[in-house]
mmCIF file of C-alpha atoms in Angstrom:
data_model
loop_
_atom_site.group_PDB
_atom_site.id
_atom_site.type_symbol
_atom_site.label_atom_id
_atom_site.label_comp_id
_atom_site.label_asym_id
_atom_site.label_seq_id
_atom_site.Cartn_x
_atom_site.Cartn_y
_atom_site.Cartn_z
ATOM 1 C CA VAL A 267 -165.977 -88.978 -81.976
ATOM 2 C CA GLU A 268 -168.517 -91.597 -80.956
ATOM 3 C CA PRO A 269 -167.594 -94.491 -78.629
ATOM 4 C CA GLY A 270 -166.546 -97.600 -80.540
ATOM 5 C CA THR A 271 -165.096 -95.605 -83.437
ATOM 6 C CA LEU A 272 -161.859 -96.342 -85.281
ATOM 7 C CA LEU A 273 -160.614 -92.885 -86.315
ATOM 8 C CA ALA A 274 -157.492 -92.335 -88.427
ATOM 9 C CA VAL A 275 -155.763 -88.939 -88.229
ATOM 10 C CA VAL A 276 -153.871 -88.200 -91.453
ATOM 11 C CA GLY A 277 -151.877 -85.275 -92.793
ATOM 12 C CA PRO A 278 -148.318 -84.284 -93.750
ATOM 13 C CA ASN A 279 -145.443 -84.134 -91.300
ATOM 14 C CA GLY A 280 -145.758 -80.989 -89.206
ATOM 15 C CA ALA A 281 -149.546 -80.898 -89.586
ATOM 16 C CA GLY A 282 -150.125 -81.294 -85.841
ATOM 17 C CA LYS A 283 -151.168 -84.946 -85.633
ATOM 18 C CA SER A 284 -148.892 -85.883 -82.723
ATOM 19 C CA THR A 285 -149.625 -82.574 -80.991
ATOM 20 C CA LEU A 286 -153.358 -83.293 -81.212
ATOM 21 C CA LEU A 287 -152.917 -86.647 -79.448
ATOM 22 C CA LYS A 288 -150.737 -85.072 -76.744
ATOM 23 C CA LEU A 289 -153.417 -82.436 -76.165
ATOM 24 C CA MET A 290 -156.091 -85.128 -75.856
ATOM 25 C CA ALA A 291 -153.886 -87.082 -73.455
ATOM 26 C CA GLY A 292 -153.479 -83.984 -71.286
ATOM 27 C CA LEU A 293 -149.700 -83.852 -71.829
ATOM 28 C CA LEU A 294 -149.970 -80.422 -73.472
ATOM 29 C CA ARG A 295 -152.363 -77.556 -72.789
ATOM 30 C CA PRO A 296 -154.108 -75.652 -75.581
ATOM 31 C CA TRP A 297 -153.299 -71.969 -76.003
ATOM 32 C CA THR A 298 -156.966 -71.254 -76.691
ATOM 33 C CA GLY A 299 -160.239 -73.150 -76.799
ATOM 34 C CA ARG A 300 -161.028 -76.324 -74.887
ATOM 35 C CA ILE A 301 -160.681 -80.080 -75.244
ATOM 36 C CA GLU A 302 -163.195 -82.508 -73.788
ATOM 37 C CA VAL A 303 -162.229 -86.153 -73.431
ATOM 38 C CA LEU A 304 -164.702 -88.717 -72.108
ATOM 39 C CA GLY A 305 -166.937 -85.897 -70.902
ATOM 40 C CA HIS A 306 -164.224 -84.101 -68.924
ATOM 41 C CA PRO A 307 -161.333 -81.702 -69.569
ATOM 42 C CA ALA A 308 -158.321 -83.457 -71.102
ATOM 43 C CA GLY A 309 -156.179 -85.211 -68.494
ATOM 44 C CA GLN A 310 -158.880 -85.647 -65.854
ATOM 45 C CA GLN A 311 -159.784 -89.191 -66.963
ATOM 46 C CA ALA A 312 -156.219 -90.450 -67.367
ATOM 47 C CA ARG A 313 -157.077 -93.903 -66.000
ATOM 48 C CA ARG A 314 -159.512 -94.400 -68.879
ATOM 49 C CA VAL A 315 -157.044 -93.334 -71.579
ATOM 50 C CA ALA A 316 -154.075 -95.252 -73.005
ATOM 51 C CA TYR A 317 -151.587 -93.136 -74.924
ATOM 52 C CA VAL A 318 -148.839 -94.769 -76.992
ATOM 53 C CA PRO A 319 -146.375 -92.232 -78.436
ATOM 54 C CA GLN A 320 -144.657 -92.632 -81.772
ATOM 55 C CA ALA A 321 -141.177 -93.067 -80.286
ATOM 56 C CA GLU A 322 -140.893 -94.543 -76.822
ATOM 57 C CA LEU A 323 -138.253 -92.864 -74.653
ATOM 58 C CA VAL A 324 -136.723 -96.098 -73.440
ATOM 59 C CA ASP A 325 -133.259 -97.060 -72.251
ATOM 60 C CA TRP A 326 -133.150 -100.300 -74.241
ATOM 61 C CA GLY A 327 -130.311 -101.577 -72.052
ATOM 62 C CA PHE A 328 -132.315 -101.239 -68.824
ATOM 63 C CA PRO A 329 -132.924 -104.641 -67.180
ATOM 64 C CA VAL A 330 -136.700 -104.636 -67.587
ATOM 65 C CA THR A 331 -138.613 -107.556 -69.105
ATOM 66 C CA VAL A 332 -141.507 -107.629 -71.527
ATOM 67 C CA ALA A 333 -143.875 -108.537 -68.679
ATOM 68 C CA ASP A 334 -142.569 -105.594 -66.624
ATOM 69 C CA VAL A 335 -143.263 -103.156 -69.466
ATOM 70 C CA VAL A 336 -146.807 -104.439 -69.957
ATOM 71 C CA MET A 337 -147.470 -104.319 -66.208
ATOM 72 C CA MET A 338 -146.728 -100.579 -66.376
ATOM 73 C CA GLY A 339 -150.094 -100.265 -68.092
ATOM 74 C CA ARG A 340 -151.728 -101.431 -64.864
ATOM 75 C CA PHE A 341 -149.974 -98.838 -62.697
ATOM 76 C CA PRO A 342 -152.938 -96.386 -62.471
ATOM 77 C CA ARG A 343 -155.134 -99.253 -61.216
ATOM 78 C CA LEU A 344 -152.781 -100.513 -58.511
ATOM 79 C CA GLY A 345 -153.582 -99.825 -54.870
ATOM 80 C CA PRO A 346 -151.644 -97.608 -52.460
ATOM 81 C CA VAL A 347 -148.823 -100.158 -52.072
ATOM 82 C CA ARG A 348 -148.436 -100.352 -55.865
ATOM 83 C CA ARG A 349 -148.184 -104.127 -55.767
ATOM 84 C CA PRO A 350 -149.780 -106.091 -58.642
ATOM 85 C CA GLY A 351 -152.469 -108.584 -57.726
ATOM 86 C CA PRO A 352 -154.037 -111.565 -59.529
ATOM 87 C CA ASP A 353 -156.300 -109.355 -61.666
ATOM 88 C CA ASP A 354 -153.306 -107.342 -62.831
ATOM 89 C CA ARG A 355 -151.325 -110.446 -63.748
ATOM 90 C CA ARG A 356 -154.298 -111.852 -65.649
ATOM 91 C CA ALA A 357 -154.670 -108.571 -67.581
ATOM 92 C CA VAL A 358 -150.979 -108.650 -68.520
ATOM 93 C CA ALA A 359 -151.173 -112.295 -69.624
ATOM 94 C CA ARG A 360 -154.284 -111.607 -71.703
ATOM 95 C CA ALA A 361 -152.688 -108.568 -73.371
ATOM 96 C CA LEU A 362 -149.511 -110.472 -74.233
ATOM 97 C CA ALA A 363 -151.559 -113.339 -75.635
ATOM 98 C CA LEU A 364 -153.514 -110.935 -77.844
ATOM 99 C CA VAL A 365 -150.324 -109.582 -79.418
ATOM 100 C CA ARG A 366 -148.737 -113.067 -79.511
ATOM 101 C CA MET A 367 -145.825 -112.143 -77.241
ATOM 102 C CA GLN A 368 -146.576 -114.392 -74.257
ATOM 103 C CA ALA A 369 -143.535 -116.563 -75.046
ATOM 104 C CA SER A 370 -141.303 -113.507 -74.559
ATOM 105 C CA MET A 371 -142.597 -112.470 -71.123
ATOM 106 C CA GLY A 372 -139.169 -112.847 -69.525
ATOM 107 C CA THR A 373 -137.180 -111.332 -72.399
ATOM 108 C CA GLN A 374 -135.296 -108.084 -71.794
ATOM 109 C CA ILE A 375 -137.065 -105.366 -73.826
ATOM 110 C CA GLY A 376 -133.943 -104.282 -75.720
ATOM 111 C CA ARG A 377 -133.521 -107.723 -77.270
ATOM 112 C CA LEU A 378 -136.729 -107.404 -79.274
ATOM 113 C CA SER A 379 -137.080 -106.377 -82.903
ATOM 114 C CA GLY A 380 -138.871 -103.158 -83.847
ATOM 115 C CA GLY A 381 -142.084 -104.985 -84.683
ATOM 116 C CA GLN A 382 -141.975 -106.949 -81.433
ATOM 117 C CA ARG A 383 -141.504 -103.739 -79.461
ATOM 118 C CA ARG A 384 -144.602 -102.281 -81.130
ATOM 119 C CA ARG A 385 -146.535 -105.361 -80.071
ATOM 120 C CA VAL A 386 -145.338 -105.014 -76.471
ATOM 121 C CA PHE A 387 -146.270 -101.337 -76.209
ATOM 122 C CA LEU A 388 -149.704 -102.083 -77.642
ATOM 123 C CA ALA A 389 -149.998 -104.851 -75.043
ATOM 124 C CA ARG A 390 -149.180 -102.280 -72.340
ATOM 125 C CA ALA A 391 -152.083 -100.168 -73.622
ATOM 126 C CA LEU A 392 -154.392 -103.204 -73.751
ATOM 127 C CA ALA A 393 -153.478 -104.161 -70.191
ATOM 128 C CA ALA A 394 -154.623 -100.733 -69.021
ATOM 129 C CA GLU A 395 -158.167 -101.672 -70.164
ATOM 130 C CA PRO A 396 -158.928 -98.104 -71.290
ATOM 131 C CA ASP A 397 -162.029 -96.671 -72.902
ATOM 132 C CA LEU A 398 -159.933 -94.562 -75.291
ATOM 133 C CA TYR A 399 -156.763 -95.463 -77.161
ATOM 134 C CA LEU A 400 -154.548 -92.654 -78.466
ATOM 135 C CA LEU A 401 -151.945 -94.239 -80.756
ATOM 136 C CA ASP A 402 -149.265 -92.281 -82.613
ATOM 137 C CA GLU A 403 -148.214 -94.144 -85.786
ATOM 138 C CA PRO A 404 -148.951 -97.626 -84.395
ATOM 139 C CA VAL A 405 -148.402 -99.398 -87.742
ATOM 140 C CA THR A 406 -145.433 -97.434 -89.125
ATOM 141 C CA GLY A 407 -142.204 -99.302 -89.755
ATOM 142 C CA ILE A 408 -143.569 -102.810 -89.208
ATOM 143 C CA ASP A 409 -144.071 -105.675 -91.616
ATOM 144 C CA PRO A 410 -147.466 -106.120 -93.329
ATOM 145 C CA THR A 411 -148.353 -109.228 -91.329
ATOM 146 C CA THR A 412 -147.768 -107.488 -88.005
ATOM 147 C CA GLN A 413 -149.697 -104.446 -89.248
ATOM 148 C CA GLU A 414 -152.717 -106.578 -90.128
ATOM 149 C CA GLU A 415 -152.595 -108.400 -86.789
ATOM 150 C CA LEU A 416 -152.402 -105.165 -84.797
ATOM 151 C CA MET A 417 -155.287 -103.675 -86.788
ATOM 152 C CA ASP A 418 -157.335 -106.828 -86.124
ATOM 153 C CA ILE A 419 -156.779 -106.260 -82.385
ATOM 154 C CA LEU A 420 -157.813 -102.607 -82.612
ATOM 155 C CA GLU A 421 -160.935 -103.528 -84.598
ATOM 156 C CA ALA A 422 -161.857 -106.047 -81.911
ATOM 157 C CA GLU A 423 -161.418 -103.377 -79.225
ATOM 158 C CA ALA A 424 -163.707 -101.037 -81.183
ATOM 159 C CA ARG A 425 -166.345 -103.776 -81.387
ATOM 160 C CA ARG A 426 -166.165 -103.931 -77.571
ATOM 161 C CA GLY A 427 -167.116 -100.253 -77.460
ATOM 162 C CA LYS A 428 -163.593 -98.869 -77.068
ATOM 163 C CA THR A 429 -162.604 -95.797 -79.077
ATOM 164 C CA VAL A 430 -159.389 -95.846 -81.106
ATOM 165 C CA ILE A 431 -157.791 -92.656 -82.455
ATOM 166 C CA ALA A 432 -154.575 -93.293 -84.371
ATOM 167 C CA THR A 433 -152.320 -91.146 -86.509
ATOM 168 C CA THR A 434 -150.983 -92.774 -89.657
ATOM 169 C CA HIS A 435 -149.043 -92.020 -92.818
ATOM 170 C CA ASP A 436 -150.507 -95.118 -94.475
ATOM 171 C CA LEU A 437 -153.525 -93.835 -96.354
ATOM 172 C CA ALA A 438 -154.395 -97.278 -97.700
ATOM 173 C CA CYS A 439 -154.615 -98.568 -94.127
ATOM 174 C CA ALA A 440 -156.732 -95.545 -93.170
ATOM 175 C CA ALA A 441 -159.150 -96.216 -96.034
ATOM 176 C CA GLN A 442 -159.387 -99.980 -95.581
ATOM 177 C CA ARG A 443 -159.145 -100.587 -91.832
ATOM 178 C CA PHE A 444 -160.619 -97.481 -90.182
ATOM 179 C CA GLN A 445 -164.238 -96.324 -90.076
ATOM 180 C CA ARG A 446 -163.636 -92.595 -90.088
ATOM 181 C CA VAL A 447 -160.830 -90.199 -90.933
ATOM 182 C CA LEU A 448 -159.700 -86.783 -89.743
ATOM 183 C CA ALA A 449 -157.478 -84.964 -92.254
ATOM 184 C CA VAL A 450 -155.461 -82.148 -90.694
ATOM 185 C CA ASN A 451 -152.898 -79.602 -91.757
ATOM 186 C CA ARG A 452 -152.635 -77.225 -88.773
ATOM 187 C CA ARG A 453 -156.446 -77.123 -88.923
ATOM 188 C CA ILE A 454 -159.230 -79.585 -89.686
ATOM 189 C CA VAL A 455 -159.298 -80.131 -93.442
ATOM 190 C CA ALA A 456 -161.936 -82.866 -93.522
ATOM 191 C CA HIS A 457 -163.720 -85.208 -91.111
ATOM 192 C CA GLY A 458 -165.963 -88.050 -92.196
ATOM 193 C CA PRO A 459 -166.002 -91.602 -93.572
ATOM 194 C CA SER A 460 -162.600 -93.163 -94.267
ATOM 195 C CA SER A 461 -163.288 -93.064 -98.013
ATOM 196 C CA LEU A 462 -162.359 -89.364 -97.817
ATOM 197 C CA VAL A 463 -158.673 -90.329 -98.040
ATOM 198 C CA LEU A 464 -159.356 -91.454 -101.619
ATOM 199 C CA ASP A 465 -160.772 -88.033 -102.565
ATOM 200 C CA PRO A 466 -158.147 -86.040 -104.550
ATOM 201 C CA ASN A 467 -159.679 -82.753 -103.394
ATOM 202 C CA VAL A 468 -159.290 -83.706 -99.725
ATOM 203 C CA LEU A 469 -155.739 -84.920 -100.347
ATOM 204 C CA ALA A 470 -154.858 -81.705 -102.169
ATOM 205 C CA ARG A 471 -156.143 -79.565 -99.296
ATOM 206 C CA ALA A 472 -154.407 -81.711 -96.672
ATOM 207 C CA TYR A 473 -151.067 -82.305 -98.367
ATOM 208 C CA GLY A 474 -150.765 -79.320 -100.696
ATOM 209 C CA GLY A 475 -147.385 -79.393 -102.414
ATOM 210 C CA HIS A 476 -146.780 -82.914 -101.111
ATOM 211 C CA LEU A 477 -149.412 -84.249 -103.531
ATOM 212 C CA LEU A 478 -148.627 -85.379 -107.066
ATOM 213 C CA MET A 479 -151.406 -86.262 -109.487
ATOM 214 C CA LEU A 480 -150.547 -88.997 -112.004
ATOM 215 C CA GLY A 481 -153.575 -89.311 -114.251
ATOM 216 C CA THR A 482 -156.416 -90.364 -111.956
ATOM 217 C CA SER A 483 -154.078 -91.472 -109.159
ATOM 218 C CA ALA A 484 -153.001 -89.311 -106.241
ATOM 219 C CA VAL A 485 -149.495 -89.927 -104.927
ATOM 220 C CA VAL A 486 -148.423 -88.431 -101.610
ATOM 221 C CA LEU A 487 -144.749 -87.503 -101.288
ATOM 222 C CA ASP A 488 -144.033 -87.125 -97.598
ATOM 223 C CA ASP A 489 -140.621 -86.690 -95.996
ATOM 224 C CA ALA A 490 -139.418 -89.486 -93.800
ATOM 225 C CA HIS A 491 -138.177 -87.781 -90.640
ATOM 226 C CA HIS A 492 -140.857 -89.524 -88.582
ATOM 227 C CA HIS A 493 -140.229 -92.959 -90.080
ATOM 228 C CA ASP A 494 -137.887 -95.106 -88.013
ATOM 229 C CA ASP A 495 -137.233 -97.485 -90.901
ATOM 230 C CA ALA A 496 -136.382 -94.815 -93.471
ATOM 231 C CA ALA A 497 -132.947 -93.726 -94.549
ATOM 232 C CA PRO A 498 -132.139 -89.991 -94.276
ATOM 233 C CA GLY A 499 -133.702 -88.103 -97.136
ATOM 234 C CA GLU A 500 -135.745 -91.074 -98.297
ATOM 235 C CA GLN A 501 -139.217 -90.294 -99.607
ATOM 236 C CA HIS A 502 -142.285 -92.452 -99.082
ATOM 237 C CA PHE A 503 -144.744 -92.835 -101.927
ATOM 238 C CA HIS A 504 -148.337 -93.818 -101.272
ATOM 239 C CA ASP A 505 -150.487 -94.669 -104.280
ATOM 240 C CA ARG A 506 -154.089 -94.180 -103.225
ATOM 241 C CA ASP A 507 -155.891 -95.506 -106.303
ATOM 242 C CA ARG A 508 -155.750 -99.153 -105.286
ATOM 243 C CA SER A 509 -159.456 -99.822 -105.758
#
């Protein structure tokens, strides 16, 4: 994956998308083979990597503010006394401004909506000023306007030479907003330009029995156990013949 790339990782639930990001972040170790991140074994360049998991393990009642959460992104850069300085506060303010959450700096994190929380956790990643973003489902379960705004931010980061690797169930977003795509299903199915997610053959190999062909349109039926906004048993339908 070249620097400055926006790469979408797609595939059915259980394909290994989240596991792949955890391996790249150095949170898991591979059973075999090797992983090289930023020219080093995974985990050795942690200060240059921002990882945002799909579901944050947060006590939403804990008395921590939005600004406190975003400052956590600066933690690897703080000195021995772990006390934020002017540069850290400027980075936090800039990150909150980018995600349009500066007015909520003093708000307790649990009082935010789901979309606002996504913005704050992206701001935490932005404040870290990484070279590589690893984002697990960053645009799932949020309204279309917020999704477009967050993708605009990620595109701007890529133009600055930052690399963005994000898992997503939204194939339309992968095709329209990312440069390249990695389709996985416990192995690499396809890797190339984002237009691959519109190829029925690639979709069939990636999604298998989760794929339904309706004429010339491919519809992905994927279970919803990773979707925070879905009711139990609800199915999500993605029509990929929008062009």
